Amino acid sequence: MQTQGLPSLGNSTQQDPLAQLRDIHVPEAVSIWPLDWGWWCLAIVVLIVVVWSYRTIRHYVRFNKPRKQALAQLTGISVDQKDWPVAINTLVKRTALSYFPHQDVAHLHAEAWVSFLSSRLKKDIDQVEKGLRLLQHNTYRPTPNRDDFAQCMHSVQLWLKKAQFPKHYDAKSAVPSSGSTPSSSKHQEQREITHA
């Protein structure tokens, strides 16, 4: 009778409550997908800001490219060149043609050209205008005055740096494409007249 109350050694593992416990169940890792709607909104806003920034920077770089190229080429002109006034004036004219319509700029010369250039400045007008007048005067002289070179260069540099160019004008639209040159359009008009 004593043996009835004592557990047997073979049954001890079956009745041990800790032996019946399972291992700790670790939950699955939380997945990043699908994203919550807030993250999608943030991604769209970031994408819009990146695209807008890229386009703005690209437009700024393209807009200022002719100005920067002109300033770089201006440093290559020296007083030792016989035709330095023509070289400087040509550089300014090419730069102006990059920003303004061809029909507004190409025909300008002498006083009309100086007035046009001066009208694009908001400040330092008198200083720049004086140098531009000297440049125009030297352009038409057989031998340019070497003493005027420094003032002409300074005035042109100021004009290139401070001139107000129209932001709405696209210089590419002013240049005819290779397929639509004025001579080819004349030939096309003549063909249309002969066929009519």
GROMACS .gro file of C-alpha atoms in nm:
model
  196
    1MET     CA    1   0.000   0.000   0.000
    2GLN     CA    2   0.282   0.226   0.046
    3THR     CA    3   0.381   0.190  -0.311
    4GLN     CA    4   0.053   0.325  -0.432
    5GLY     CA    5   0.118   0.681  -0.310
    6LEU     CA    6   0.472   0.707  -0.444
    7PRO     CA    7   0.520   0.788  -0.806
    8SER     CA    8   0.728   0.555  -1.010
    9LEU     CA    9   1.046   0.680  -1.170
   10GLY     CA   10   0.938   0.583  -1.523
   11ASN     CA   11   0.628   0.807  -1.510
   12SER     CA   12   0.810   1.114  -1.374
   13THR     CA   13   0.867   1.269  -1.717
   14GLN     CA   14   0.505   1.226  -1.815
   15GLN     CA   15   0.377   1.414  -1.520
   16ASP     CA   16   0.640   1.695  -1.517
   17PRO     CA   17   0.450   2.010  -1.622
   18LEU     CA   18   0.762   2.183  -1.766
   19ALA     CA   19   0.828   1.896  -1.999
   20GLN     CA   20   0.496   1.958  -2.170
   21LEU     CA   21   0.579   2.321  -2.262
   22ARG     CA   22   0.668   2.401  -2.620
   23ASP     CA   23   0.956   2.626  -2.729
   24ILE     CA   24   0.897   3.004  -2.744
   25HIS     CA   25   0.707   3.092  -3.059
   26VAL     CA   26   0.874   3.390  -3.231
   27PRO     CA   27   0.640   3.592  -3.458
   28GLU     CA   28   0.733   3.643  -3.823
   29ALA     CA   29   0.931   3.954  -3.908
   30VAL     CA   30   0.713   4.251  -3.996
   31SER     CA   31   0.727   4.310  -4.373
   32ILE     CA   32   0.776   4.656  -4.519
   33TRP     CA   33   0.523   4.574  -4.790
   34PRO     CA   34   0.259   4.681  -4.843
   35LEU     CA   35   0.341   5.040  -4.751
   36ASP     CA   36   0.095   5.249  -4.562
   37TRP     CA   37  -0.073   5.533  -4.757
   38GLY     CA   38   0.134   5.795  -4.573
   39TRP     CA   39   0.457   5.651  -4.710
   40TRP     CA   40   0.313   5.652  -5.063
   41CYS     CA   41   0.220   6.020  -5.025
   42LEU     CA   42   0.567   6.101  -4.896
   43ALA     CA   43   0.727   5.915  -5.188
   44ILE     CA   44   0.514   6.107  -5.439
   45VAL     CA   45   0.597   6.442  -5.277
   46VAL     CA   46   0.970   6.360  -5.275
   47LEU     CA   47   0.952   6.255  -5.642
   48ILE     CA   48   0.775   6.579  -5.738
   49VAL     CA   49   1.033   6.788  -5.550
   50VAL     CA   50   1.323   6.601  -5.715
   51VAL     CA   51   1.178   6.641  -6.066
   52TRP     CA   52   1.096   7.009  -6.008
   53SER     CA   53   1.446   7.075  -5.869
   54TYR     CA   54   1.611   6.898  -6.162
   55ARG     CA   55   1.409   7.094  -6.418
   56THR     CA   56   1.472   7.426  -6.241
   57ILE     CA   57   1.848   7.367  -6.216
   58ARG     CA   58   1.863   7.246  -6.577
   59HIS     CA   59   1.675   7.554  -6.697
   60TYR     CA   60   1.903   7.784  -6.495
   61VAL     CA   61   2.217   7.620  -6.634
   62ARG     CA   62   2.088   7.628  -6.993
   63PHE     CA   63   1.969   7.987  -6.955
   64ASN     CA   64   2.305   8.113  -6.830
   65LYS     CA   65   2.521   7.903  -7.062
   66PRO     CA   66   2.561   8.168  -7.339
   67ARG     CA   67   2.645   8.431  -7.078
   68LYS     CA   68   2.910   8.213  -6.915
   69GLN     CA   69   3.058   8.112  -7.250
   70ALA     CA   70   3.080   8.477  -7.354
   71LEU     CA   71   3.256   8.571  -7.031
   72ALA     CA   72   3.503   8.286  -7.082
   73GLN     CA   73   3.569   8.385  -7.445
   74LEU     CA   74   3.606   8.749  -7.348
   75THR     CA   75   3.916   8.666  -7.146
   76GLY     CA   76   4.078   8.535  -7.465
   77ILE     CA   77   4.061   8.876  -7.635
   78SER     CA   78   4.369   9.090  -7.581
   79VAL     CA   79   4.475   9.443  -7.665
   80ASP     CA   80   4.745   9.298  -7.890
   81GLN     CA   81   4.484   9.180  -8.140
   82LYS     CA   82   4.447   9.428  -8.423
   83ASP     CA   83   4.068   9.391  -8.439
   84TRP     CA   84   3.989   9.363  -8.068
   85PRO     CA   85   3.688   9.599  -8.091
   86VAL     CA   86   3.531   9.386  -8.365
   87ALA     CA   87   3.598   9.068  -8.166
   88ILE     CA   88   3.438   9.212  -7.852
   89ASN     CA   89   3.141   9.355  -8.040
   90THR     CA   90   3.085   9.026  -8.223
   91LEU     CA   91   3.090   8.838  -7.893
   92VAL     CA   92   2.832   9.073  -7.742
   93LYS     CA   93   2.612   9.047  -8.052
   94ARG     CA   94   2.624   8.665  -8.046
   95THR     CA   95   2.531   8.665  -7.679
   96ALA     CA   96   2.240   8.903  -7.741
   97LEU     CA   97   2.120   8.684  -8.029
   98SER     CA   98   2.112   8.390  -7.787
   99TYR     CA   99   1.857   8.568  -7.569
  100PHE     CA  100   1.661   8.799  -7.799
  101PRO     CA  101   1.477   8.739  -8.127
  102HIS     CA  102   1.696   8.767  -8.435
  103GLN     CA  103   1.480   9.038  -8.592
  104ASP     CA  104   1.518   9.260  -8.283
  105VAL     CA  105   1.898   9.242  -8.257
  106ALA     CA  106   2.069   9.151  -8.584
  107HIS     CA  107   2.017   9.483  -8.764
  108LEU     CA  108   2.133   9.704  -8.474
  109HIS     CA  109   2.462   9.894  -8.496
  110ALA     CA  110   2.629  10.212  -8.369
  111GLU     CA  111   2.406  10.426  -8.143
  112ALA     CA  112   2.099  10.200  -8.175
  113TRP     CA  113   2.312   9.904  -8.062
  114VAL     CA  114   2.445  10.094  -7.760
  115SER     CA  115   2.092  10.205  -7.668
  116PHE     CA  116   1.965   9.850  -7.693
  117LEU     CA  117   2.244   9.717  -7.473
  118SER     CA  118   2.197   9.996  -7.218
  119SER     CA  119   1.824   9.934  -7.199
  120ARG     CA  120   1.893   9.584  -7.064
  121LEU     CA  121   2.065   9.717  -6.750
  122LYS     CA  122   1.905   9.830  -6.426
  123LYS     CA  123   2.215   9.984  -6.268
  124ASP     CA  124   2.564  10.098  -6.369
  125ILE     CA  125   2.409  10.223  -6.692
  126ASP     CA  126   2.628  10.533  -6.731
  127GLN     CA  127   2.954  10.348  -6.669
  128VAL     CA  128   2.867  10.066  -6.909
  129GLU     CA  129   2.725  10.300  -7.172
  130LYS     CA  130   3.044  10.504  -7.180
  131GLY     CA  131   3.253  10.191  -7.239
  132LEU     CA  132   3.012  10.062  -7.505
  133ARG     CA  133   3.029  10.397  -7.688
  134LEU     CA  134   3.409  10.376  -7.685
  135LEU     CA  135   3.382  10.022  -7.819
  136GLN     CA  136   3.157  10.132  -8.104
  137HIS     CA  137   3.387  10.426  -8.181
  138ASN     CA  138   3.692  10.196  -8.193
  139THR     CA  139   3.507   9.938  -8.403
  140TYR     CA  140   3.488  10.182  -8.694
  141ARG     CA  141   3.839  10.324  -8.660
  142PRO     CA  142   4.120  10.194  -8.882
  143THR     CA  143   4.348  10.162  -8.578
  144PRO     CA  144   4.178  10.112  -8.239
  145ASN     CA  145   4.297  10.315  -7.942
  146ARG     CA  146   4.483  10.080  -7.709
  147ASP     CA  147   4.405  10.303  -7.409
  148ASP     CA  148   4.031  10.232  -7.446
  149PHE     CA  149   4.072   9.855  -7.425
  150ALA     CA  150   4.051   9.825  -7.044
  151GLN     CA  151   3.738  10.038  -7.018
  152CYS     CA  152   3.569   9.857  -7.307
  153MET     CA  153   3.647   9.517  -7.155
  154HIS     CA  154   3.522   9.627  -6.813
  155SER     CA  155   3.197   9.763  -6.962
  156VAL     CA  156   3.133   9.448  -7.162
  157GLN     CA  157   3.205   9.228  -6.859
  158LEU     CA  158   2.960   9.432  -6.653
  159TRP     CA  159   2.699   9.412  -6.926
  160LEU     CA  160   2.737   9.034  -6.960
  161LYS     CA  161   2.708   8.986  -6.583
  162LYS     CA  162   2.425   9.229  -6.510
  163ALA     CA  163   2.210   9.245  -6.824
  164GLN     CA  164   1.848   9.145  -6.778
  165PHE     CA  165   1.759   8.881  -7.036
  166PRO     CA  166   1.401   8.772  -7.103
  167LYS     CA  167   1.327   8.438  -6.940
  168HIS     CA  168   1.042   8.350  -7.177
  169TYR     CA  169   1.242   8.364  -7.500
  170ASP     CA  170   1.379   8.033  -7.625
  171ALA     CA  171   1.688   8.087  -7.836
  172LYS     CA  172   1.642   7.750  -8.008
  173SER     CA  173   1.318   7.868  -8.168
  174ALA     CA  174   1.495   8.167  -8.326
  175VAL     CA  175   1.746   7.953  -8.511
  176PRO     CA  176   1.596   7.783  -8.817
  177SER     CA  177   1.632   7.409  -8.824
  178SER     CA  178   1.841   7.247  -9.094
  179GLY     CA  179   1.531   7.146  -9.286
  180SER     CA  180   1.373   7.491  -9.287
  181THR     CA  181   1.642   7.729  -9.404
  182PRO     CA  182   1.527   8.045  -9.577
  183SER     CA  183   1.659   7.924  -9.913
  184SER     CA  184   1.471   7.593  -9.890
  185SER     CA  185   1.149   7.775  -9.801
  186LYS     CA  186   1.195   7.999 -10.110
  187HIS     CA  187   1.240   7.690 -10.327
  188GLN     CA  188   0.928   7.537 -10.176
  189GLU     CA  189   0.729   7.854 -10.245
  190GLN     CA  190   0.851   7.856 -10.605
  191ARG     CA  191   0.750   7.491 -10.646
  192GLU     CA  192   0.404   7.568 -10.509
  193ILE     CA  193   0.364   7.862 -10.748
  194THR     CA  194   0.469   7.654 -11.051
  195HIS     CA  195   0.234   7.369 -10.955
  196ALA     CA  196  -0.063   7.602 -10.903
   0.00000   0.00000   0.00000
